[in-house]
Short mmCIF file of C-alpha atoms in Angstrom, two decimals:
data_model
loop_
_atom_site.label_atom_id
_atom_site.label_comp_id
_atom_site.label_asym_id
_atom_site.label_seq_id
_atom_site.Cartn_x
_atom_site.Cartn_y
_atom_site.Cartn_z
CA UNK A 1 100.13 109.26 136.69
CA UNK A 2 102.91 106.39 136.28
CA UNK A 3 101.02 102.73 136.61
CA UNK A 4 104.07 101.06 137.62
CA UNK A 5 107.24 101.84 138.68
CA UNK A 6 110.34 100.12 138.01
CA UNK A 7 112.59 98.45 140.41
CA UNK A 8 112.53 100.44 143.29
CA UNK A 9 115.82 99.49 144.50
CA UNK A 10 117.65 100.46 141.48
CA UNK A 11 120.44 98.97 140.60
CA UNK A 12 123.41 98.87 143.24
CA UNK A 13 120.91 100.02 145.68
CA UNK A 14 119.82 103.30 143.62
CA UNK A 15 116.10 104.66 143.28
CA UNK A 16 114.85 103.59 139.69
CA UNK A 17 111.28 104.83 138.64
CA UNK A 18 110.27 104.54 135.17
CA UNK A 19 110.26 108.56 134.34
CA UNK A 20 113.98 108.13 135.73
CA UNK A 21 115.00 105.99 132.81
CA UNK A 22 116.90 105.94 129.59
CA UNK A 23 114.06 105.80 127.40
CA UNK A 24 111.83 108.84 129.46
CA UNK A 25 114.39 110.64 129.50
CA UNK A 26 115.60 110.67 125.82
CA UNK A 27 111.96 109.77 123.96
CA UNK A 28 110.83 106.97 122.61
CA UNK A 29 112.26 106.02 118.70
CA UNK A 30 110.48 107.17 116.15
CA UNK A 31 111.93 106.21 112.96
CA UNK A 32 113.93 103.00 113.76
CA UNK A 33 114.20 100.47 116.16
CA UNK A 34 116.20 100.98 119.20
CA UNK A 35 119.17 98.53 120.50
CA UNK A 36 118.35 98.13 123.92
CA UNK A 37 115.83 96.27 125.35
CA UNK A 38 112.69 98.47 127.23
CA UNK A 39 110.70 97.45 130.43
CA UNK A 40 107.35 96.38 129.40
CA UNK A 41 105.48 98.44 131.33
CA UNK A 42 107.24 101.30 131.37
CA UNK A 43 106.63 101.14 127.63
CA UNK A 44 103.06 100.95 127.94
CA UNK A 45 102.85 103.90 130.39
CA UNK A 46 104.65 106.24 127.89
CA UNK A 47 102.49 105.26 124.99
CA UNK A 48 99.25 105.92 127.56
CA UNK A 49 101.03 109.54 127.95
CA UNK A 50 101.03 110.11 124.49
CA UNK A 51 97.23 108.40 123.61
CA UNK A 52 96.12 111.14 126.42
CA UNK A 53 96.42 113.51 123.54
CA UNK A 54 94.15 111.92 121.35
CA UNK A 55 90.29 113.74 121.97
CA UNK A 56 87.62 111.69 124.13
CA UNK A 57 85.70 109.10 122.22
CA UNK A 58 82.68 109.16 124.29
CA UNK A 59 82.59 113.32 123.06
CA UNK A 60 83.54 112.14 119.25
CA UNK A 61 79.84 113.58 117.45
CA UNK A 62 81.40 113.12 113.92
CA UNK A 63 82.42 109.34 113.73
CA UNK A 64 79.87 106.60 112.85
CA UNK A 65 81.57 104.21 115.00
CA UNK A 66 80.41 102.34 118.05
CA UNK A 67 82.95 104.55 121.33
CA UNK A 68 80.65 102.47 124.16
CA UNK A 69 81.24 99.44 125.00
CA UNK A 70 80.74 97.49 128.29
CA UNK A 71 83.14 95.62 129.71
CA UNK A 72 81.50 92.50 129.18
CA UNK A 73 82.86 92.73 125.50
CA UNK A 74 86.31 93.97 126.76
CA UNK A 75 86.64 90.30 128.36
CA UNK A 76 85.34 88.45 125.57
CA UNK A 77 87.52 90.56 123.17
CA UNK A 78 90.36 89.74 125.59
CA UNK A 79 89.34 85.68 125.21
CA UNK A 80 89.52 86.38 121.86
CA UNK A 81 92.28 88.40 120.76
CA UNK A 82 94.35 85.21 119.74
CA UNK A 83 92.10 83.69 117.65
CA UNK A 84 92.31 83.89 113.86
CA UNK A 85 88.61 84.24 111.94
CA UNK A 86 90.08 82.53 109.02
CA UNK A 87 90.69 79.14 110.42
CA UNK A 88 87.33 77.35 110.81
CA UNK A 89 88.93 73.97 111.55
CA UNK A 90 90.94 74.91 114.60
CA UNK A 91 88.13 77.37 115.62
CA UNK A 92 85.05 76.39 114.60
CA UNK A 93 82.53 77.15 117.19
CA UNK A 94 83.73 80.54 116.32
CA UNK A 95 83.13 79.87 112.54
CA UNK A 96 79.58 78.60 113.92
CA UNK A 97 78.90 82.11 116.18
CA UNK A 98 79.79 83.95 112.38
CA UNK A 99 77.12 81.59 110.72
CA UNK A 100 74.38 82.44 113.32
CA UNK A 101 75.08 86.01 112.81
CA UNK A 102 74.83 85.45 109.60
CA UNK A 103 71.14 84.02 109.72
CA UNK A 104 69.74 86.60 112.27
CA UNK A 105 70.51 89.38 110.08
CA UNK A 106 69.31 87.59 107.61
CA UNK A 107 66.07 87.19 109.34
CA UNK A 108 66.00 90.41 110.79
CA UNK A 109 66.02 91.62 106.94
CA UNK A 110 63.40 89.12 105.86
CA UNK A 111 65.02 86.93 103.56
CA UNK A 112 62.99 84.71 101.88
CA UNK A 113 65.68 82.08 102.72
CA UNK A 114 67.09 82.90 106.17
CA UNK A 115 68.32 79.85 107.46
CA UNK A 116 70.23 78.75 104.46
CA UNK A 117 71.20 81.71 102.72
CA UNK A 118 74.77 82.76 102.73
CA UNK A 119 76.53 85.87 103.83
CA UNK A 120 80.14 86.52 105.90
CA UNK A 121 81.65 88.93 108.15
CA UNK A 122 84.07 91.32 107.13
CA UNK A 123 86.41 94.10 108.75
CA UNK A 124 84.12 96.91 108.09
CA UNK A 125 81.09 97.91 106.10
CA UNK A 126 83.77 99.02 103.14
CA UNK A 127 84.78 95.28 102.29
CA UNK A 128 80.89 94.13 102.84
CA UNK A 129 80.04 96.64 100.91
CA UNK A 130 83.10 96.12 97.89
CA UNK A 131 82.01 92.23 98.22
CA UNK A 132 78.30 92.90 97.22
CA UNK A 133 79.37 94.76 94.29
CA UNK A 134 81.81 91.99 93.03
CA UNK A 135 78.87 89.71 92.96
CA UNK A 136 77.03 91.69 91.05
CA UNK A 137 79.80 92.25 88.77
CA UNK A 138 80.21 88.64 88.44
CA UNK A 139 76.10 88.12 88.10
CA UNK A 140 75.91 91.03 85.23
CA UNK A 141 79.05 89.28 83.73
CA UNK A 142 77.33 85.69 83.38
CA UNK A 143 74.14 87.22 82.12
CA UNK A 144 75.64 89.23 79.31
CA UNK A 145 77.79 86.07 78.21
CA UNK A 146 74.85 83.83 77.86
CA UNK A 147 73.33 86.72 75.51
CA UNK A 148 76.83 87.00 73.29
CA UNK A 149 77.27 90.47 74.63
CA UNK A 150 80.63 91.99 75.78
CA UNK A 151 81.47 92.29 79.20
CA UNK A 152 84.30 94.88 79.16
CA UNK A 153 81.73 98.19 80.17
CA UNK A 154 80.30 97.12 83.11
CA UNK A 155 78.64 100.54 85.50
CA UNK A 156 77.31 100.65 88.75
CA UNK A 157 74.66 104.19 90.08
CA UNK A 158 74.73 105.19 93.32
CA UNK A 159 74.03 108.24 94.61
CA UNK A 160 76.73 110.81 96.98
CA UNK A 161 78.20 107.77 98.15
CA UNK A 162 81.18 107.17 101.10
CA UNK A 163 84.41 106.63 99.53
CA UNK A 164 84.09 103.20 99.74
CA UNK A 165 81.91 102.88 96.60
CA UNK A 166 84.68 104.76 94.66
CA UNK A 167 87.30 102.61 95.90
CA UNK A 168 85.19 99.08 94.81
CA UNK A 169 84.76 101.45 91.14
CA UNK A 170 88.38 101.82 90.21
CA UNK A 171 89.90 98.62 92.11
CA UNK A 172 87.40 96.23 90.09
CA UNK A 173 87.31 98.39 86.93
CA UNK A 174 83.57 99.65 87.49
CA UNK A 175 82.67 102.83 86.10
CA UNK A 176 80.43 104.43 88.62
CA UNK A 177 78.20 106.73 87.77
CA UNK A 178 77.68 108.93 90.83
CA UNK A 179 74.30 110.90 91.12
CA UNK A 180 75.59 114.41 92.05
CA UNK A 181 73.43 116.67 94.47
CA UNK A 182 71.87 119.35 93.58
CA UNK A 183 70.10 122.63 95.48
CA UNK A 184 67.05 121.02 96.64
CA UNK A 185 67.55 117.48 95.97
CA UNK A 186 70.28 116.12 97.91
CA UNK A 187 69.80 112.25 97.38
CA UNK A 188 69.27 109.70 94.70
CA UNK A 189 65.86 109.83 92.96
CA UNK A 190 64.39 107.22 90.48
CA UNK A 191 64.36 110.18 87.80
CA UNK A 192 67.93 110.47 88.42
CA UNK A 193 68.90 106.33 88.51
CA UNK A 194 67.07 105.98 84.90
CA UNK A 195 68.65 109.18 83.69
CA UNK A 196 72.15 106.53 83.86
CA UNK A 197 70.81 102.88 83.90
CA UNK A 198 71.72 100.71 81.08
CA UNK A 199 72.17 97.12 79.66
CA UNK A 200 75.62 97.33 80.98
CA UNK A 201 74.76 98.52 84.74
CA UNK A 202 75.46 95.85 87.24
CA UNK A 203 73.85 96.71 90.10
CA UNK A 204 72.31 100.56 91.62
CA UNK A 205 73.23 101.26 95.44
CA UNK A 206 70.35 102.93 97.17
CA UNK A 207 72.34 104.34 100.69
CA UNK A 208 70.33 103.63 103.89
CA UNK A 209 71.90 106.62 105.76
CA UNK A 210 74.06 109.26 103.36
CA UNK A 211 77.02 110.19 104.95
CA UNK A 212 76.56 113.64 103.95
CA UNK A 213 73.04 114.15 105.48
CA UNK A 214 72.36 110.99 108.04
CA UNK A 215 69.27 110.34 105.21
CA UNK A 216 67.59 107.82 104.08
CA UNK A 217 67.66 107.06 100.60
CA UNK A 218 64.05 105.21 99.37
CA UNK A 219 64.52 102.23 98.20
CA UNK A 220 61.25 101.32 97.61
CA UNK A 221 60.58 103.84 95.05
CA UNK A 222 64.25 102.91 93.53
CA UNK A 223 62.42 99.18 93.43
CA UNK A 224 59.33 100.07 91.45
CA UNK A 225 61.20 102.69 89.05
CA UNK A 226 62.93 99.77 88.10
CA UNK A 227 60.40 97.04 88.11
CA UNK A 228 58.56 99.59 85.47
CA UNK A 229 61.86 100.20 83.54
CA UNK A 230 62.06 96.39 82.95
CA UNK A 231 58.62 95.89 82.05
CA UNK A 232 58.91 98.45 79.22
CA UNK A 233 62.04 97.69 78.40
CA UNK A 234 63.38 93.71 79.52
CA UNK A 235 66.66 95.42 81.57
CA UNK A 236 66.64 93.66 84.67
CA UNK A 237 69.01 95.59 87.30
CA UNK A 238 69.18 94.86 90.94
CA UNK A 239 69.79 96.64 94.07
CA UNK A 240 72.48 96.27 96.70
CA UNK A 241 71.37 98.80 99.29
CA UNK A 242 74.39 100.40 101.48
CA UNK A 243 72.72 99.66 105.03
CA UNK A 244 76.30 100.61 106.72
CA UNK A 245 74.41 102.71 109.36
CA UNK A 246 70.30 101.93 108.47
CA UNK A 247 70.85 98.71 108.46
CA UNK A 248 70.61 98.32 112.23
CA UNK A 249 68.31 101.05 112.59
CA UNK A 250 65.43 100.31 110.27
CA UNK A 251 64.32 97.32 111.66
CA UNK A 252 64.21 98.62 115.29
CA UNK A 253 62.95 102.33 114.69
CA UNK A 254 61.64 102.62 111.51
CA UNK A 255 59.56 99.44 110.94
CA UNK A 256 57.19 100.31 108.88
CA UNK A 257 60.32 101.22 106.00
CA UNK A 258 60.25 98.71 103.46
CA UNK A 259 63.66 98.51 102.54
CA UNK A 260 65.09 95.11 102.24
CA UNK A 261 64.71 91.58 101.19
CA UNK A 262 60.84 92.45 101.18
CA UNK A 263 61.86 93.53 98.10
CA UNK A 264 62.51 91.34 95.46
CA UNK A 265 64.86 93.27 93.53
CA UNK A 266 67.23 93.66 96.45
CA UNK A 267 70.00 91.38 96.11
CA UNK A 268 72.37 92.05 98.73
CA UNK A 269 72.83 94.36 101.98
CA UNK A 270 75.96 95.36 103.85
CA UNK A 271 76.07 96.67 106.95
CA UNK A 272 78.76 97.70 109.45
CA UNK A 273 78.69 95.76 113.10
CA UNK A 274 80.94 98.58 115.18
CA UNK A 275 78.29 101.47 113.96
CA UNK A 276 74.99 100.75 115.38
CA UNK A 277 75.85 97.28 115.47
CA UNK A 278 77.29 98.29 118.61
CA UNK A 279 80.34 96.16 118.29
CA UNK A 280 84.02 96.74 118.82
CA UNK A 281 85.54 98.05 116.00
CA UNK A 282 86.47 95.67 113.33
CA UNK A 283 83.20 93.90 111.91
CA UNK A 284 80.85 94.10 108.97
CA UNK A 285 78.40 91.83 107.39
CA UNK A 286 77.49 91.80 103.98
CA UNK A 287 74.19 88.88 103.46
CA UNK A 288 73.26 87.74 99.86
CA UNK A 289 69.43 87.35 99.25
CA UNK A 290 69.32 83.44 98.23
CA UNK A 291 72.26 81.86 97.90
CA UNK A 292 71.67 81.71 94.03
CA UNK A 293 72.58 85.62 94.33
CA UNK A 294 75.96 85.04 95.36
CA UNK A 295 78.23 83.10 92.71
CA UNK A 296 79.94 80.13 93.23
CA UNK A 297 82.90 81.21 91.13
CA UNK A 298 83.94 84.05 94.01
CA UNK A 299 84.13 81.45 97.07
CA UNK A 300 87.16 79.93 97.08
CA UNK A 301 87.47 76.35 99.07
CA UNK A 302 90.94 76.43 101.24
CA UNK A 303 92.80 73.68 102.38
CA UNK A 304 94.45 75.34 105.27
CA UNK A 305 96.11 73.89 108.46
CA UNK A 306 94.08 70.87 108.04
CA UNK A 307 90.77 71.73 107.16
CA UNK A 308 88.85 72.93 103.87
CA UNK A 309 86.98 75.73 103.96
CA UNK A 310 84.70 77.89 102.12
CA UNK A 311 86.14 81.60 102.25
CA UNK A 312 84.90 84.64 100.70
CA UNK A 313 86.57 87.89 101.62
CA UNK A 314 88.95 90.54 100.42
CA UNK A 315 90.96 89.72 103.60
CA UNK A 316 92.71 86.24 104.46
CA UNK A 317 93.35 87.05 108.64
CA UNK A 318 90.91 88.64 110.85
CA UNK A 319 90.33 88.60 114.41
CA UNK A 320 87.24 86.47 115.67
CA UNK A 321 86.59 88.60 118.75
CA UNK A 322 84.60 91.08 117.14
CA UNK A 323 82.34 88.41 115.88
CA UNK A 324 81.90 86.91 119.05
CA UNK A 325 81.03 90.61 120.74
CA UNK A 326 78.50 90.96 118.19
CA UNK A 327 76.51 87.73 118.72
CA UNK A 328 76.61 89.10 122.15
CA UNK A 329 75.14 91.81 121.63
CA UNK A 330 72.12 89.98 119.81
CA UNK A 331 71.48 87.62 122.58
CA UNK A 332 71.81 90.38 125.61
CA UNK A 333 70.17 92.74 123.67
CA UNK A 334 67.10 91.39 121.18
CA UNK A 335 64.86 93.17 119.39
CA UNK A 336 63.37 95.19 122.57
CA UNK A 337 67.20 96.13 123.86
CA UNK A 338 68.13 97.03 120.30
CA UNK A 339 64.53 99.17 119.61
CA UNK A 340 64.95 101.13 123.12
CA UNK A 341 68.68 102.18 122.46
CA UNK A 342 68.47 103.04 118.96
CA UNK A 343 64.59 105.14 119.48
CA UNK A 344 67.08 106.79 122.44
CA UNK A 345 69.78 107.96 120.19
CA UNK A 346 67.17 109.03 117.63
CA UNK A 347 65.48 110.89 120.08
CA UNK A 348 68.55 113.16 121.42
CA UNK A 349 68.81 113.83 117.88
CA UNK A 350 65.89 115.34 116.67
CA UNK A 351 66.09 117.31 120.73
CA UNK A 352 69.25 118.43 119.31
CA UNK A 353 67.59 119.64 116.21
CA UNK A 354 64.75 121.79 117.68
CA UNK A 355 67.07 123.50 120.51
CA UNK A 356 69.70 124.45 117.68
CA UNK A 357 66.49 125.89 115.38
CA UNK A 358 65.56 128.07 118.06
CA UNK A 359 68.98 129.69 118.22
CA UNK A 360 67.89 131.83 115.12
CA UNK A 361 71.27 131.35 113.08
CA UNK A 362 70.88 128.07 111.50
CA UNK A 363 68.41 126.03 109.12
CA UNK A 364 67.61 122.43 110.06
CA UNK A 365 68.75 120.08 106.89
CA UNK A 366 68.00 116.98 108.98
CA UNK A 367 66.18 117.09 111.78
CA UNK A 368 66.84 113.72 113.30
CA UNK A 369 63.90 112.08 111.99
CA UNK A 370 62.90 108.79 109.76
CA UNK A 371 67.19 108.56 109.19
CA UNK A 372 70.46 107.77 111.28
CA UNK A 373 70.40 109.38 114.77
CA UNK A 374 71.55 113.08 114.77
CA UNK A 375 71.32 116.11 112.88
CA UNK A 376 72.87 118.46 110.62
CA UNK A 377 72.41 122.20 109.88
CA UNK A 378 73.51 124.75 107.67
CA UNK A 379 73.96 128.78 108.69
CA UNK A 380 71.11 130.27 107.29
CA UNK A 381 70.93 132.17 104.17
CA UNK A 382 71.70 135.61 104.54
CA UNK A 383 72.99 135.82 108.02
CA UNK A 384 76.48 136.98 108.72
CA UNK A 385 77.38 135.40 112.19
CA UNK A 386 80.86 136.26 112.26
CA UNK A 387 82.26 133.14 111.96
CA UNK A 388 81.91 129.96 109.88
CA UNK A 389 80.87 126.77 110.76
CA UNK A 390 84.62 125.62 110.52
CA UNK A 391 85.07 128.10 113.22
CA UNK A 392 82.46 126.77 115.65
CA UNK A 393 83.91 122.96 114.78
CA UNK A 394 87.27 124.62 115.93
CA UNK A 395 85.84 126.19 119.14
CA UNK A 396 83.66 123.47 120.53
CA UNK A 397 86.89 121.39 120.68
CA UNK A 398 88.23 123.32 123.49
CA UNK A 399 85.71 121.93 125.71
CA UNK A 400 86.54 118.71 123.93
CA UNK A 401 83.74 118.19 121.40
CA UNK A 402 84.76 116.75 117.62
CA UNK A 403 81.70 117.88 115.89
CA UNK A 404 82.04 117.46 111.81
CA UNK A 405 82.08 120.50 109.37
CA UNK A 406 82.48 119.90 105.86
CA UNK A 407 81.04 120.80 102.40
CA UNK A 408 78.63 118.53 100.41
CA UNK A 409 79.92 117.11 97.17
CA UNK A 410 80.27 117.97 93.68
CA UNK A 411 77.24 120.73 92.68
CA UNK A 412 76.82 121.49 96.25
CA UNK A 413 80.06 122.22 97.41
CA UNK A 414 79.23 126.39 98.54
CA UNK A 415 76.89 124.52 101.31
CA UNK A 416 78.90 123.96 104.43
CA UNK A 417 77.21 121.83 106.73
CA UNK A 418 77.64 120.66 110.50
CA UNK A 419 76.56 117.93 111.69
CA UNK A 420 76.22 115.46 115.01
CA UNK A 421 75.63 111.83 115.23
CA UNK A 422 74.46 109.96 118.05
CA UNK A 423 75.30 106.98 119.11
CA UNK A 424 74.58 104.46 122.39
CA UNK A 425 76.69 105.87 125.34
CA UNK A 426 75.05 109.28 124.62
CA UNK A 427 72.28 111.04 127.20
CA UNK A 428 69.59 113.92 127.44
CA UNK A 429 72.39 115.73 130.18
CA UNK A 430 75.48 115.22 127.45
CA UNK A 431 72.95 116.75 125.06
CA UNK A 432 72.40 119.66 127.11
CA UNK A 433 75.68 120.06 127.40
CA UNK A 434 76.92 120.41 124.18
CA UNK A 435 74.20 122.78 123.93
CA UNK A 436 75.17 124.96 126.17
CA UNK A 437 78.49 124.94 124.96
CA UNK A 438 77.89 125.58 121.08
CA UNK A 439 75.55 128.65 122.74
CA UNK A 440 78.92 129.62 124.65
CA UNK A 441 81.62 129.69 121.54
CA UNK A 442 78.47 131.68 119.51
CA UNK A 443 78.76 134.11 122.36
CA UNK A 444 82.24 133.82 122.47
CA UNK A 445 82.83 134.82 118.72
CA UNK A 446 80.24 137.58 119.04
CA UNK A 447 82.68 139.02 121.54
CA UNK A 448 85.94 138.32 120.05
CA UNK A 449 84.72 138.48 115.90
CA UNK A 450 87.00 136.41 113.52
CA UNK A 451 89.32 138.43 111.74
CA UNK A 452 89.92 135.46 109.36
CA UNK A 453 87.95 132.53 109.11
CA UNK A 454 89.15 128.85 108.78
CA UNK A 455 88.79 127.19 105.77
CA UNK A 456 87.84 124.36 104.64
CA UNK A 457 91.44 122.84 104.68
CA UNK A 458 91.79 124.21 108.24
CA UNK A 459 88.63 123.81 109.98
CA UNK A 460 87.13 120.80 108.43
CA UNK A 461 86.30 117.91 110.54
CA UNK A 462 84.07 114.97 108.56
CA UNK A 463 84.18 111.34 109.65
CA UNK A 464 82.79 108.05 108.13
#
């Protein structure tokens, strides 16, 4: 339906509406910019058209990111939207809001120094997460130059990492050395981290919610194996722990998890303010220890329209509004807001979980519990359903759902897996729902059999 219409007069008296003119009628460009001039909002209501294409965010089950938020944030993200992150001395109230964030995450992961510690926002978890490593790149680097050892082999372990941890690898010259899965272990182990530790090994990334699996990786026991390794040995290696998702779930739903500053050896902790964050998209936070742990030489001081400021980041420009929606979200919320939303996600999970279990066809990988909220499954071994899980992804978007399918990675890759996340804006009725629809395409393809299967190319569906 058409929002405005344009000039109802029309020109020497004629009826104009804005499907009547030049630009509805011939398309909008696509390649190049046109001559003429366009009616604002007859621009905007053809763009609208086209965005009704794109699938329903609120039905999205594959993407980590936050698709609910209340229009209190849309106004402050509209009060925002012209202010620039990056310039402290025109904005800084804003630059204040950041530092506060800052120092409740800090607290909230029990650093030893919360209220002067340092940390930043960021665009994403990616850059917080690329940021941690270059300090620990630049930590190893001053270590092995006071000991007259060369610097040019630096590694970093992690285990099936996001694509993030790849990028930081071969932007920064990092080789990473990337704990594969195997059948029956699926995340990093501390057999597996000393299998690949060494003098030259900057930091190891313990992942507080795999992509791959919505799991936990223990950091605790990554800790200790490590704590033993330099007793018996004098290599001293930290830990940056990839809290993109677990980050804000841990200290809500999974208290007793020690995970974090608690533990000496951690370093550094990114996590990612538009997953469960529950921020617009568009913010990250990445929080160093001490402030010892972050070094000097990678803040640069900026004399910039007027003021000089401290700046670390990979970007220059961001948007502040984001920033702003998240300290929201830690006043209206608190702990008990943040505890009852996240414990409700978690729970639709692991209902998701038993209800699929019962359908016969599939085994449970993750069953919603002690990780991210959701759960994944695999078809069980043996069982011929007559389709693949690439085909059910395929069906269940007919009634709109985007529900990932995708192998694991390398030593895995004949497991095909599907999986649902759940995130605030999500209920017990939507769960039933999707239910009852993933029952209906089963039924559907035991009716009409697939005469040839999607592959992965075709069917797969797998969001960070």
């Amino acid at each position: 339906m058409a929002l405005h219409t344009v000039n109802p007069g029309g020109k020497d008296g004629q009826y104009s509406d804005e499907y009547t003119q030049e630009v509805s009628l011939k398309g909008l460009p696509k390649f190049k910019m046109g001559e003429k001039s366009n009616d604002s909002a007859t621009i905007r209501d053809l763009i609208l058209d086209e965005l009704l294409l794109d699938g329903n965010a609120k039905q999205n089950l594959s993407t980590f990111c936050q698709t609910d938020v209340d229009q209190d944030l849309h106004i402050i993200m509209d009060k925002c939207i012209n202010k620039n992150m990056i310039d402290k001395d025109e904005y800084p109230q804003t630059a204040e809001i950041e530092e506060r964030c800052v120092h409740i995450l800090a607290d909230l992961w029990n650093s030893p120094q919360a209220a002067t510690t340092l940390g930043c926002s960021t665009t994403g978890s990616s850059e917080a997460a690329m940021l941690g490593g270059l300090a620990l790149k630049w930590k190893w680097r001053e270590k092995m130059k006071k000991a007259g050892k060369p610097t040019d082999k630096p590694n970093i372990v992690t285990g099936p990492v996001q694509v993030c941890w790849e990028k930081f690898a071969r932007y920064f010259d990092v080789e990473i050395r990337q704990i594969p899965m195997e059948h029956g272990r699926l995340l990093m182990t501390p057999e597996e981290v000393l299998k690949r530790v060494d003098e030259n090994t900057i930091g190891v990334v313990p992942t507080l919610g795999v992509t791959f699996t919505l799991q936990y990786e223990n950091v605790q026991e990554i800790h200790d194996c490590l704590d033993k390794l330099q007793k018996d040995t004098g290599l001293d290696i930290p830990i940056h722990v990839d809290g993109a998702s677990g980050g804000f779930l841990a200290p809500f739903i999974q208290k007793d998890l020690v995970w974090d500053f608690r533990l000496p050896r951690v370093k550094s902790i990114n996590t990612s303010g538009h997953k469960f964050g529950l921020s617009p998209i568009g913010v990250g936070w990445v929080i160093w220890r001490e402030k010892s742990d972050l070094p000097e030489d990678l803040i640069f001081n900026v004399n910039y329209l007027g003021g000089n400021m401290p700046t670390f980041a990979l970007n220059f420009s961001k948007p502040g509004g984001q920033i702003i929606a998240q300290y929201h979200n830690f006043l209206t919320h608190g702990k008990e807001g943040y505890t009852k939303i996240q414990q409700a996600c978690s729970d639709h999970g692991q209902y998701i979980a038993q209800e699929i279990k019962k359908m016969g066809l599939f085994n449970i990988l993750y069953d919603g519990k002690g990780g991210v909220p959701g759960a994944c499954w695999v078809i069980k071994d043996g069982v011929d359903p007559g389709f693949t899980l690439f085909d059910l992804t395929d069906r269940l978007r007919v009634r709109g759902w985007q529900v990932a399918s995708y192998t694991l990675p390398s030593n895995c890759e004949d497991m095909v897996v599907q999986r649902v996340l759940i995130r605030h804006g999500f209920s017990r009725d939507m769960a039933d729902l999707l239910l009852d629809d993933l029952k209906r395409a089963i039924d559907y393809f035991q009716k009409h059999p697939v005469s040839v299967p999607l592959s992965k190319e075709e069917g797969s569906s797998f969001h960070h």
